Amino acid sequence: MMKRIFVFALLCGMTAVGLAQDKALPLDERGKLIYYEVVEKKEVDLATLKERARLFFDKAKELTVEVQEVDSLWYAKGKLLINKTAFVLSRPSGEVLYRLYVDFKPGKYRFWLTDFSFIPYQRDRYGNFVPSTTIGIPLERKQGKLNAGEWESYVKATAREAKLFAERFKQSMSEQPINPPTAKAVPAVATKNQKW
């Protein structure tokens, strides 16, 4: 009997830890899900912060190429893949499109991911998983009772993927960029009086 109580308590504890790790994203003033963070970097100047962000945007595969700069605010569009795991097998169940905003000030920056919309995947005739539509469903939208559990798993997976993206972004913003070696100057040769 004591063994069963111990196992039950252990399972309850693991469930509580699992639920604590999947915190949902908060809503902003517009009613949209948002991941927002402010990072202080007092030892880094504004130009270096922008250069580090530019390097991250150039290397990031999930961000679209269009990065627009408006004063100190940059924004880009991105995509997160949501996988469904059953037993050991994993397959993509959809993608979540989002907007990334980055704002810079001397010694600090802030970034937020918002406007999340889900696009479900389906198998095509070749067995590949492809988007079933081009129109995304906002993640804030409440679903009916039939799809509520699955939709909640999409929201939790999006929160988890957004946190992983944020960790990668912060890591990139704290690394020193590797400066390429400068090319040696080639001496100029006078070609004015040469015959050929």
Coordinates of N, CA, C and O in Angstrom, one line a residue:
M1 N 0.8 -1.2 0.0 CA 0.0 0.0 0.0 C 0.9 1.3 0.0 O 0.6 2.2 -0.7
M2 N 1.9 1.2 0.8 CA 2.8 2.4 0.9 C 3.5 2.6 -0.4 O 3.7 3.8 -0.8
K3 N 3.8 1.5 -1.1 CA 4.5 1.6 -2.4 C 3.6 2.3 -3.4 O 4.0 3.1 -4.2
R4 N 2.3 2.0 -3.4 CA 1.3 2.6 -4.3 C 1.2 4.1 -4.1 O 1.1 4.9 -5.0
I5 N 1.2 4.5 -2.8 CA 1.0 5.9 -2.5 C 2.3 6.6 -2.9 O 2.2 7.8 -3.5
F6 N 3.5 6.0 -2.7 CA 4.7 6.7 -3.2 C 4.7 6.8 -4.7 O 5.1 7.9 -5.2
V7 N 4.3 5.8 -5.4 CA 4.3 5.9 -6.9 C 3.3 7.0 -7.4 O 3.5 7.8 -8.3
F8 N 2.1 7.0 -6.7 CA 1.1 8.0 -7.0 C 1.6 9.4 -6.8 O 1.5 10.3 -7.6
A9 N 2.3 9.6 -5.7 CA 2.8 11.0 -5.3 C 3.9 11.3 -6.3 O 4.0 12.5 -6.7
L10 N 4.8 10.4 -6.7 CA 5.8 10.6 -7.7 C 5.2 11.0 -9.0 O 5.7 12.0 -9.7
L11 N 4.2 10.3 -9.5 CA 3.5 10.7 -10.8 C 2.9 12.1 -10.7 O 2.9 12.8 -11.7
C12 N 2.2 12.4 -9.6 CA 1.6 13.7 -9.4 C 2.7 14.8 -9.5 O 2.5 15.9 -10.1
G13 N 3.9 14.6 -8.8 CA 5.0 15.5 -8.9 C 5.5 15.7 -10.3 O 5.8 16.8 -10.7
M14 N 5.7 14.6 -11.0 CA 6.2 14.8 -12.4 C 5.2 15.5 -13.3 O 5.6 16.2 -14.1
T15 N 3.9 15.3 -13.0 CA 2.9 15.9 -13.8 C 2.9 17.4 -13.5 O 2.8 18.3 -14.4
A16 N 3.1 17.8 -12.2 CA 3.2 19.2 -11.9 C 4.4 19.9 -12.5 O 4.3 21.0 -13.0
V17 N 5.5 19.2 -12.5 CA 6.7 19.8 -13.1 C 6.5 19.9 -14.6 O 6.8 20.9 -15.2
G18 N 5.9 18.9 -15.3 CA 5.6 19.0 -16.7 C 4.7 20.1 -17.1 O 4.8 20.8 -18.1
L19 N 3.6 20.4 -16.2 CA 2.7 21.4 -16.5 C 3.4 22.8 -16.3 O 3.1 23.8 -16.9
A20 N 4.3 22.9 -15.3 CA 4.9 24.1 -15.0 C 5.9 24.5 -16.2 O 6.1 25.7 -16.4
Q21 N 6.4 23.6 -16.9 CA 7.3 23.9 -18.0 C 6.6 24.4 -19.2 O 7.1 25.1 -20.0
D22 N 5.3 24.0 -19.4 CA 4.5 24.4 -20.5 C 3.6 25.6 -20.2 O 2.4 25.6 -20.3
K23 N 4.2 26.7 -19.7 CA 3.5 27.9 -19.4 C 2.9 28.5 -20.7 O 3.6 28.6 -21.7
A24 N 1.7 28.9 -20.6 CA 1.1 29.5 -21.8 C 1.6 30.9 -22.0 O 2.1 31.6 -21.1
L25 N 1.5 31.4 -23.2 CA 1.8 32.8 -23.6 C 0.8 33.7 -23.1 O -0.4 33.4 -23.2
P26 N 1.2 34.9 -22.6 CA 0.2 35.9 -22.2 C -0.5 36.6 -23.4 O 0.1 36.6 -24.5
L27 N -1.5 37.3 -23.1 CA -2.2 38.1 -24.1 C -1.7 39.6 -24.0 O -1.6 40.1 -22.9
D28 N -1.6 40.3 -25.1 CA -1.2 41.7 -25.0 C -2.5 42.5 -25.0 O -3.6 42.0 -24.9
E29 N -2.3 43.9 -25.1 CA -3.5 44.8 -25.1 C -4.4 44.6 -26.3 O -5.6 45.0 -26.2
R30 N -4.0 44.0 -27.3 CA -4.8 43.8 -28.5 C -5.6 42.4 -28.4 O -6.3 42.1 -29.3
G31 N -5.3 41.6 -27.4 CA -5.9 40.3 -27.3 C -5.1 39.2 -28.1 O -5.7 38.2 -28.3
K32 N -3.9 39.5 -28.5 CA -3.1 38.6 -29.2 C -2.0 37.9 -28.3 O -1.6 38.6 -27.3
L33 N -1.7 36.7 -28.5 CA -0.7 36.0 -27.8 C 0.7 36.7 -28.1 O 0.9 37.1 -29.2
I34 N 1.5 36.8 -27.0 CA 2.8 37.5 -27.2 C 3.9 36.8 -26.3 O 3.6 36.3 -25.2
Y35 N 5.1 36.8 -26.8 CA 6.3 36.5 -26.0 C 7.1 37.8 -26.1 O 7.5 38.2 -27.1
Y36 N 7.3 38.4 -24.9 CA 8.0 39.7 -24.8 C 9.1 39.6 -23.8 O 9.0 39.0 -22.7
E37 N 10.3 40.2 -24.1 CA 11.4 40.2 -23.2 C 12.3 41.4 -23.5 O 12.5 41.8 -24.6
V38 N 12.8 42.0 -22.4 CA 13.7 43.1 -22.4 C 15.0 42.6 -21.9 O 15.1 42.0 -20.8
V39 N 16.1 42.8 -22.6 CA 17.4 42.3 -22.2 C 18.4 43.5 -22.1 O 18.5 44.3 -23.0
E40 N 19.0 43.6 -20.9 CA 20.0 44.7 -20.6 C 21.4 44.2 -21.0 O 21.8 43.1 -20.7
K41 N 22.1 45.1 -21.8 CA 23.5 44.8 -22.2 C 24.2 46.1 -22.0 O 24.5 46.8 -23.0
K42 N 24.5 46.5 -20.8 CA 25.0 47.9 -20.5 C 26.4 48.1 -21.2 O 26.8 49.2 -21.5
E43 N 27.2 47.0 -21.3 CA 28.5 47.1 -21.8 C 28.6 47.1 -23.4 O 29.6 47.3 -23.9
V44 N 27.4 47.0 -24.0 CA 27.4 46.9 -25.5 C 26.7 48.2 -26.1 O 25.7 48.6 -25.6
D45 N 27.4 48.8 -27.1 CA 26.8 50.0 -27.6 C 25.7 49.7 -28.7 O 25.6 48.5 -29.1
L46 N 25.0 50.7 -29.1 CA 23.9 50.5 -30.0 C 24.3 49.9 -31.4 O 23.6 49.0 -31.9
A47 N 25.4 50.3 -32.0 CA 25.8 49.8 -33.3 C 26.2 48.3 -33.2 O 25.8 47.6 -34.1
T48 N 26.8 47.9 -32.1 CA 27.1 46.5 -31.9 C 25.9 45.6 -31.8 O 25.8 44.5 -32.3
L49 N 24.9 46.1 -31.0 CA 23.7 45.4 -30.9 C 23.0 45.2 -32.2 O 22.5 44.1 -32.6
K50 N 23.0 46.2 -33.0 CA 22.3 46.1 -34.4 C 23.1 45.2 -35.3 O 22.5 44.4 -36.0
E51 N 24.4 45.2 -35.2 CA 25.2 44.3 -36.0 C 25.0 42.9 -35.6 O 24.9 42.0 -36.5
R52 N 24.9 42.6 -34.3 CA 24.7 41.2 -33.9 C 23.3 40.8 -34.3 O 23.1 39.6 -34.7
A53 N 22.3 41.6 -34.2 CA 21.0 41.3 -34.7 C 21.0 41.0 -36.2 O 20.3 40.1 -36.7
R54 N 21.7 41.8 -37.0 CA 21.8 41.6 -38.4 C 22.4 40.3 -38.7 O 21.9 39.5 -39.6
L55 N 23.5 39.9 -38.0 CA 24.1 38.6 -38.2 C 23.1 37.4 -37.9 O 23.0 36.4 -38.6
F56 N 22.3 37.6 -36.8 CA 21.3 36.6 -36.5 C 20.3 36.5 -37.6 O 19.9 35.4 -38.0
F57 N 19.8 37.6 -38.1 CA 18.8 37.6 -39.1 C 19.3 36.9 -40.4 O 18.6 36.3 -41.1
D58 N 20.6 37.2 -40.7 CA 21.2 36.6 -41.9 C 21.3 35.1 -41.8 O 21.2 34.4 -42.8
K59 N 21.6 34.6 -40.6 CA 21.8 33.1 -40.4 C 20.5 32.4 -40.1 O 20.5 31.2 -40.4
A60 N 19.5 33.0 -39.6 CA 18.3 32.3 -39.2 C 17.5 31.8 -40.4 O 17.1 32.6 -41.3
K61 N 17.2 30.5 -40.5 CA 16.6 29.9 -41.6 C 15.0 30.1 -41.5 O 14.4 30.1 -42.5
E62 N 14.5 30.2 -40.3 CA 13.1 30.2 -40.1 C 12.5 31.6 -40.4 O 11.3 31.8 -40.5
L63 N 13.4 32.7 -40.4 CA 12.9 34.0 -40.7 C 12.9 34.3 -42.2 O 13.9 33.9 -42.9
T64 N 11.9 35.0 -42.6 CA 11.9 35.4 -44.1 C 12.9 36.5 -44.3 O 13.3 37.2 -43.3
V65 N 13.3 36.6 -45.5 CA 14.4 37.6 -45.8 C 14.0 39.0 -45.5 O 14.9 39.8 -45.2
E66 N 12.8 39.3 -45.7 CA 12.4 40.7 -45.5 C 12.4 41.2 -44.1 O 11.6 40.9 -43.3
V67 N 13.5 41.9 -43.8 CA 13.7 42.5 -42.5 C 13.6 44.0 -42.7 O 14.3 44.5 -43.5
Q68 N 12.6 44.6 -42.1 CA 12.4 46.0 -42.3 C 12.8 46.8 -41.1 O 12.5 46.4 -40.0
E69 N 13.5 47.9 -41.4 CA 14.0 48.7 -40.3 C 13.2 50.0 -40.3 O 13.2 50.7 -41.3
V70 N 12.6 50.4 -39.2 CA 11.9 51.6 -39.0 C 12.6 52.3 -37.7 O 12.3 51.8 -36.6
D71 N 13.4 53.2 -37.9 CA 14.2 53.9 -36.8 C 14.9 52.8 -36.1 O 15.8 52.1 -36.6
S72 N 14.6 52.6 -34.8 CA 15.3 51.6 -34.0 C 14.5 50.3 -34.0 O 14.9 49.3 -33.3
L73 N 13.4 50.2 -34.6 CA 12.5 49.0 -34.6 C 12.7 48.2 -35.8 O 12.5 48.8 -36.9
W74 N 13.0 47.0 -35.7 CA 13.1 46.0 -36.8 C 12.0 45.0 -36.7 O 11.7 44.6 -35.6
Y75 N 11.5 44.5 -37.8 CA 10.6 43.4 -37.8 C 10.8 42.5 -38.9 O 11.2 42.9 -40.0
A76 N 10.4 41.3 -38.7 CA 10.5 40.2 -39.7 C 9.4 39.2 -39.5 O 8.7 39.2 -38.4
K77 N 9.2 38.4 -40.5 CA 8.2 37.3 -40.4 C 9.0 36.0 -40.2 O 10.0 35.8 -40.8
G78 N 8.4 35.1 -39.4 CA 9.0 33.8 -39.2 C 8.0 32.7 -39.2 O 6.8 32.9 -39.3
K79 N 8.6 31.5 -39.0 CA 7.7 30.3 -39.0 C 8.3 29.3 -38.0 O 9.5 29.0 -38.0
L80 N 7.4 28.7 -37.2 CA 7.8 27.6 -36.3 C 7.1 26.3 -36.7 O 5.9 26.4 -37.1
L81 N 7.8 25.2 -36.7 CA 7.2 23.9 -37.0 C 6.7 23.3 -35.8 O 7.4 23.2 -34.8
I82 N 5.4 22.8 -35.8 CA 4.8 22.1 -34.7 C 4.8 20.6 -35.0 O 4.1 20.2 -36.0
N83 N 5.4 19.8 -34.2 CA 5.4 18.3 -34.5 C 4.5 17.6 -33.5 O 4.3 18.0 -32.4
K84 N 3.9 16.6 -34.0 CA 3.0 15.7 -33.2 C 3.8 14.4 -33.0 O 4.3 13.8 -34.0
T85 N 3.9 14.0 -31.7 CA 4.7 12.8 -31.4 C 3.7 11.7 -30.9 O 3.0 12.0 -30.0
A86 N 3.8 10.6 -31.5 CA 3.0 9.4 -31.0 C 4.0 8.3 -30.8 O 4.7 7.8 -31.7
F87 N 4.1 7.8 -29.6 CA 5.1 6.8 -29.2 C 6.5 7.3 -29.5 O 6.9 8.2 -28.9
V88 N 7.2 6.8 -30.5 CA 8.5 7.2 -30.8 C 8.5 8.0 -32.1 O 9.4 8.8 -32.3
L89 N 7.5 7.9 -32.9 CA 7.5 8.6 -34.2 C 7.0 10.0 -34.0 O 6.2 10.3 -33.2
S90 N 7.6 10.9 -34.8 CA 7.2 12.3 -34.8 C 6.9 12.7 -36.3 O 7.6 12.3 -37.2
R91 N 5.9 13.5 -36.4 CA 5.6 14.0 -37.7 C 5.1 15.5 -37.6 O 4.5 15.8 -36.5
P92 N 5.3 16.3 -38.6 CA 4.8 17.7 -38.5 C 3.3 17.7 -38.6 O 2.7 17.1 -39.5
S93 N 2.7 18.4 -37.6 CA 1.2 18.6 -37.7 C 0.8 20.0 -38.2 O -0.3 20.2 -38.6
G94 N 1.8 20.9 -38.3 CA 1.5 22.2 -38.8 C 2.6 23.2 -38.6 O 3.6 22.8 -38.1
E95 N 2.4 24.4 -39.0 CA 3.3 25.5 -38.8 C 2.6 26.7 -38.2 O 1.5 26.9 -38.4
V96 N 3.4 27.4 -37.4 CA 2.9 28.6 -36.8 C 3.7 29.8 -37.4 O 4.9 29.9 -37.3
L97 N 3.0 30.7 -38.1 CA 3.6 31.9 -38.6 C 3.5 33.0 -37.5 O 2.6 33.0 -36.7
Y98 N 4.5 33.8 -37.4 CA 4.6 34.9 -36.4 C 5.3 36.1 -37.0 O 6.0 36.0 -38.0
R99 N 5.2 37.2 -36.2 CA 6.0 38.4 -36.5 C 7.0 38.6 -35.3 O 6.6 38.5 -34.2
L100 N 8.2 38.9 -35.7 CA 9.2 39.2 -34.7 C 9.6 40.7 -34.8 O 9.8 41.3 -35.8
Y101 N 9.5 41.4 -33.6 CA 9.9 42.8 -33.5 C 11.1 42.9 -32.6 O 11.1 42.3 -31.5
V102 N 12.1 43.7 -33.0 CA 13.2 44.0 -32.2 C 13.4 45.5 -32.1 O 13.4 46.1 -33.1
D103 N 13.6 46.0 -30.9 CA 13.7 47.4 -30.7 C 15.0 47.7 -29.9 O 15.3 47.0 -29.0
F104 N 15.9 48.6 -30.4 CA 17.2 48.8 -29.8 C 17.3 50.2 -29.1 O 16.7 51.2 -29.6
K105 N 18.0 50.2 -28.0 CA 18.4 51.4 -27.3 C 19.8 51.2 -26.9 O 20.2 50.0 -26.7
P106 N 20.6 52.3 -26.6 CA 22.0 52.0 -26.1 C 22.0 51.2 -24.8 O 21.3 51.6 -23.8
G107 N 22.7 50.1 -24.8 CA 22.8 49.3 -23.6 C 21.7 48.3 -23.4 O 21.7 47.6 -22.4
K108 N 20.7 48.3 -24.2 CA 19.6 47.3 -24.0 C 18.8 47.1 -25.3 O 18.9 47.9 -26.3
Y109 N 18.0 46.0 -25.4 CA 17.2 45.8 -26.5 C 16.0 45.0 -26.0 O 16.0 44.4 -24.9
R110 N 14.9 45.1 -26.7 CA 13.7 44.3 -26.4 C 13.2 43.6 -27.7 O 13.5 44.1 -28.8
F111 N 12.6 42.5 -27.5 CA 12.0 41.8 -28.7 C 10.8 41.1 -28.2 O 10.5 40.8 -27.1
W112 N 9.9 40.9 -29.2 CA 8.6 40.2 -29.0 C 8.2 39.5 -30.2 O 8.4 39.9 -31.3
L113 N 7.6 38.3 -30.0 CA 7.0 37.5 -31.0 C 5.5 37.6 -30.8 O 5.0 37.4 -29.7
T114 N 4.7 37.9 -31.9 CA 3.3 38.0 -31.8 C 2.6 37.7 -33.1 O 3.3 37.3 -34.1
D115 N 1.3 37.9 -33.2 CA 0.5 37.6 -34.4 C 0.7 36.1 -34.8 O 0.9 35.8 -36.0
F116 N 0.6 35.2 -33.9 CA 0.8 33.8 -34.2 C -0.5 33.3 -34.9 O -1.6 33.5 -34.5
S117 N -0.2 32.5 -36.0 CA -1.4 31.9 -36.7 C -0.9 30.5 -37.2 O 0.2 30.3 -37.6
F118 N -1.8 29.6 -37.0 CA -1.5 28.2 -37.2 C -2.1 27.7 -38.6 O -3.2 28.1 -39.0
I119 N -1.2 27.0 -39.4 CA -1.6 26.4 -40.6 C -1.4 24.9 -40.5 O -0.3 24.5 -40.3
P120 N -2.5 24.1 -40.6 CA -2.3 22.7 -40.5 C -1.7 22.1 -41.7 O -1.7 22.6 -42.8
Y121 N -1.0 20.9 -41.5 CA -0.4 20.2 -42.6 C -1.2 19.0 -43.0 O -2.0 18.5 -42.2
Q122 N -1.0 18.6 -44.2 CA -1.7 17.3 -44.7 C -0.7 16.6 -45.6 O 0.3 17.3 -46.1
R123 N -0.9 15.4 -45.8 CA 0.0 14.6 -46.7 C -0.4 14.9 -48.2 O -1.6 14.8 -48.5
D124 N 0.6 15.1 -49.0 CA 0.3 15.2 -50.4 C 0.4 13.8 -51.1 O 0.6 12.8 -50.4
R125 N 0.2 13.7 -52.3 CA 0.2 12.4 -53.0 C 1.5 11.7 -53.0 O 1.6 10.5 -53.3
Y126 N 2.6 12.4 -52.7 CA 3.9 11.8 -52.6 C 4.3 11.5 -51.2 O 5.4 11.0 -51.0
G127 N 3.4 11.7 -50.2 CA 3.7 11.3 -48.8 C 4.4 12.4 -48.1 O 4.8 12.2 -46.9
N128 N 4.6 13.6 -48.6 CA 5.2 14.7 -47.9 C 4.1 15.5 -47.2 O 3.0 15.6 -47.6
F129 N 4.5 16.1 -46.1 CA 3.6 17.0 -45.3 C 3.7 18.4 -45.8 O 4.8 19.0 -45.9
V130 N 2.6 18.9 -46.3 CA 2.6 20.3 -46.9 C 1.4 21.0 -46.3 O 0.5 20.5 -45.7
P131 N 1.5 22.4 -46.3 CA 0.4 23.2 -45.7 C -0.9 22.9 -46.5 O -1.0 22.8 -47.7
S132 N -2.0 22.7 -45.7 CA -3.3 22.4 -46.4 C -4.0 23.7 -46.8 O -5.0 23.6 -47.6
T133 N -3.6 24.8 -46.4 CA -4.2 26.1 -46.8 C -3.1 27.2 -46.7 O -2.1 27.0 -46.1
T134 N -3.4 28.3 -47.2 CA -2.4 29.5 -47.1 C -2.9 30.4 -46.0 O -2.2 31.4 -45.7
I135 N -4.1 30.3 -45.5 CA -4.7 31.2 -44.5 C -4.5 30.6 -43.1 O -5.0 29.5 -42.9
G136 N -3.8 31.3 -42.3 CA -3.6 30.8 -40.9 C -4.8 31.2 -40.0 O -5.5 32.1 -40.1
I137 N -4.9 30.3 -39.0 CA -5.9 30.5 -37.9 C -5.2 31.1 -36.7 O -4.3 30.6 -36.2
P138 N -5.7 32.3 -36.2 CA -5.0 32.9 -35.1 C -5.1 32.0 -33.9 O -6.1 31.4 -33.6
L139 N -4.0 31.9 -33.2 CA -3.9 31.0 -32.0 C -4.8 31.4 -30.9 O -5.1 30.6 -30.0
E140 N -5.2 32.7 -30.8 CA -6.0 33.2 -29.7 C -7.5 32.7 -29.9 O -8.2 32.7 -28.9
R141 N -7.8 32.3 -31.1 CA -9.2 31.9 -31.4 C -9.6 30.7 -30.6 O -8.9 29.7 -30.5
K142 N -10.7 30.7 -29.9 CA -11.2 29.6 -29.1 C -11.8 28.6 -30.1 O -12.5 28.9 -31.0
Q143 N -11.5 27.3 -29.8 CA -12.0 26.2 -30.6 C -13.1 25.5 -29.9 O -13.3 25.7 -28.7
G144 N -13.9 24.8 -30.7 CA -15.0 24.1 -30.1 C -14.5 22.9 -29.2 O -13.3 22.6 -29.1
K145 N -15.5 22.2 -28.6 CA -15.1 21.1 -27.7 C -14.4 20.0 -28.4 O -13.6 19.3 -27.8
L146 N -14.7 19.8 -29.6 CA -14.1 18.7 -30.4 C -12.6 18.8 -30.6 O -11.8 17.9 -30.4
N147 N -12.2 20.1 -30.9 CA -10.8 20.3 -31.1 C -10.0 21.0 -30.0 O -8.9 21.4 -30.2
A148 N -10.7 21.3 -28.9 CA -10.1 22.1 -27.8 C -8.8 21.5 -27.3 O -7.8 22.2 -27.1
G149 N -8.7 20.2 -27.1 CA -7.5 19.5 -26.5 C -6.3 19.6 -27.5 O -5.2 19.9 -27.1
E150 N -6.6 19.3 -28.7 CA -5.5 19.4 -29.7 C -5.0 20.8 -29.9 O -3.8 21.1 -30.1
W151 N -6.0 21.8 -29.9 CA -5.6 23.2 -30.1 C -4.8 23.7 -28.9 O -3.8 24.4 -29.1
E152 N -5.1 23.2 -27.7 CA -4.3 23.6 -26.5 C -2.9 23.1 -26.7 O -1.9 23.7 -26.2
S153 N -2.7 21.9 -27.2 CA -1.4 21.3 -27.4 C -0.6 22.2 -28.4 O 0.6 22.3 -28.3
Y154 N -1.3 22.7 -29.4 CA -0.6 23.6 -30.4 C -0.1 24.9 -29.7 O 1.0 25.4 -30.0
V155 N -1.0 25.4 -28.8 CA -0.6 26.7 -28.1 C 0.6 26.4 -27.2 O 1.5 27.2 -27.2
K156 N 0.6 25.3 -26.5 CA 1.7 25.0 -25.6 C 3.0 24.7 -26.4 O 4.1 25.1 -26.0
A157 N 2.8 24.0 -27.5 CA 4.0 23.8 -28.4 C 4.6 25.1 -28.9 O 5.8 25.2 -29.0
T158 N 3.7 26.0 -29.3 CA 4.1 27.3 -29.8 C 4.9 28.1 -28.7 O 5.9 28.7 -28.9
A159 N 4.4 28.0 -27.4 CA 5.0 28.7 -26.3 C 6.4 28.1 -26.1 O 7.4 28.8 -25.9
R160 N 6.5 26.8 -26.2 CA 7.8 26.1 -26.0 C 8.8 26.5 -27.1 O 9.9 26.8 -26.8
E161 N 8.3 26.5 -28.3 CA 9.2 26.8 -29.5 C 9.6 28.3 -29.4 O 10.7 28.7 -29.8
A162 N 8.7 29.2 -29.0 CA 9.0 30.6 -28.9 C 10.1 30.8 -27.9 O 11.0 31.6 -28.1
K163 N 10.0 30.1 -26.7 CA 11.1 30.2 -25.7 C 12.4 29.7 -26.2 O 13.5 30.3 -26.0
L164 N 12.4 28.6 -27.0 CA 13.6 28.1 -27.6 C 14.2 29.1 -28.6 O 15.4 29.4 -28.6
F165 N 13.4 29.7 -29.4 CA 13.8 30.8 -30.3 C 14.4 32.0 -29.6 O 15.4 32.5 -29.9
A166 N 13.8 32.4 -28.5 CA 14.2 33.5 -27.7 C 15.6 33.2 -27.1 O 16.5 34.1 -27.1
E167 N 15.8 32.0 -26.6 CA 17.1 31.6 -26.1 C 18.2 31.7 -27.1 O 19.3 32.2 -26.9
R168 N 17.9 31.2 -28.3 CA 18.9 31.3 -29.4 C 19.2 32.7 -29.8 O 20.3 33.1 -30.1
F169 N 18.1 33.6 -29.8 CA 18.3 35.0 -30.2 C 19.2 35.7 -29.1 O 20.1 36.4 -29.5
K170 N 18.9 35.4 -27.9 CA 19.7 36.1 -26.8 C 21.1 35.6 -26.8 O 22.0 36.4 -26.6
Q171 N 21.3 34.3 -27.1 CA 22.7 33.8 -27.2 C 23.4 34.5 -28.3 O 24.6 34.8 -28.2
S172 N 22.8 34.6 -29.4 CA 23.4 35.3 -30.6 C 23.7 36.7 -30.3 O 24.7 37.3 -30.7
M173 N 22.8 37.4 -29.5 CA 23.0 38.8 -29.2 C 24.1 39.0 -28.2 O 24.6 40.1 -28.0
S174 N 24.5 38.0 -27.4 CA 25.6 38.2 -26.5 C 26.9 37.7 -27.0 O 27.9 37.9 -26.3
E175 N 27.0 37.1 -28.1 CA 28.3 36.6 -28.7 C 28.9 37.8 -29.5 O 28.3 38.6 -30.1
Q176 N 30.2 37.7 -29.4 CA 31.0 38.7 -30.2 C 31.0 38.3 -31.7 O 31.3 37.1 -32.0
P177 N 30.7 39.1 -32.6 CA 30.7 38.7 -34.0 C 32.2 38.4 -34.4 O 33.1 39.1 -34.0
I178 N 32.4 37.4 -35.3 CA 33.7 37.1 -35.8 C 34.0 38.0 -37.0 O 33.3 37.9 -38.0
N179 N 35.0 38.8 -36.8 CA 35.3 39.7 -37.9 C 36.1 38.9 -39.0 O 37.1 38.2 -38.6
P180 N 35.8 39.0 -40.2 CA 36.5 38.3 -41.3 C 37.9 39.0 -41.4 O 38.1 40.2 -41.2
P181 N 38.9 38.2 -41.8 CA 40.3 38.8 -41.9 C 40.2 39.8 -43.0 O 39.6 39.6 -44.1
T182 N 40.9 40.9 -42.8 CA 41.0 41.9 -43.8 C 42.0 41.5 -44.9 O 43.0 40.9 -44.7
A183 N 41.6 41.9 -46.1 CA 42.5 41.5 -47.3 C 43.7 42.4 -47.3 O 43.6 43.6 -47.0
K184 N 44.8 41.9 -47.7 CA 46.0 42.7 -47.8 C 45.9 43.5 -49.0 O 45.4 43.1 -50.1
A185 N 46.5 44.7 -48.9 CA 46.4 45.6 -50.1 C 47.4 45.1 -51.2 O 48.5 44.8 -50.9
V186 N 46.9 45.1 -52.4 CA 47.7 44.7 -53.5 C 48.4 46.0 -54.1 O 47.7 47.0 -54.3
P187 N 49.7 45.9 -54.2 CA 50.4 47.1 -54.7 C 50.0 47.4 -56.2 O 49.8 46.5 -57.0
A188 N 49.8 48.7 -56.4 CA 49.4 49.1 -57.8 C 50.5 49.1 -58.7 O 51.7 49.5 -58.4
V189 N 50.3 48.6 -59.9 CA 51.3 48.5 -60.9 C 50.9 49.5 -62.0 O 49.8 49.5 -62.5
A190 N 51.9 50.3 -62.4 CA 51.6 51.3 -63.5 C 51.5 50.6 -64.8 O 52.4 49.8 -65.2
T191 N 50.5 50.8 -65.5 CA 50.3 50.1 -66.8 C 50.3 51.1 -68.0 O 49.9 50.8 -69.1
K192 N 50.7 52.3 -67.7 CA 50.6 53.3 -68.7 C 51.5 53.1 -69.9 O 51.1 53.3 -71.1
N193 N 52.7 52.7 -69.7 CA 53.6 52.5 -70.8 C 53.9 51.1 -71.2 O 55.0 50.8 -71.7
Q194 N 53.1 50.2 -70.8 CA 53.4 48.8 -71.1 C 52.8 48.4 -72.5 O 51.8 48.9 -72.9
K195 N 53.5 47.5 -73.2 CA 53.1 47.0 -74.5 C 52.5 45.6 -74.3 O 53.1 44.8 -73.5
W196 N 51.6 45.3 -75.1 CA 51.1 43.9 -75.0 C 50.6 43.4 -76.3 O 50.2 43.9 -77.3

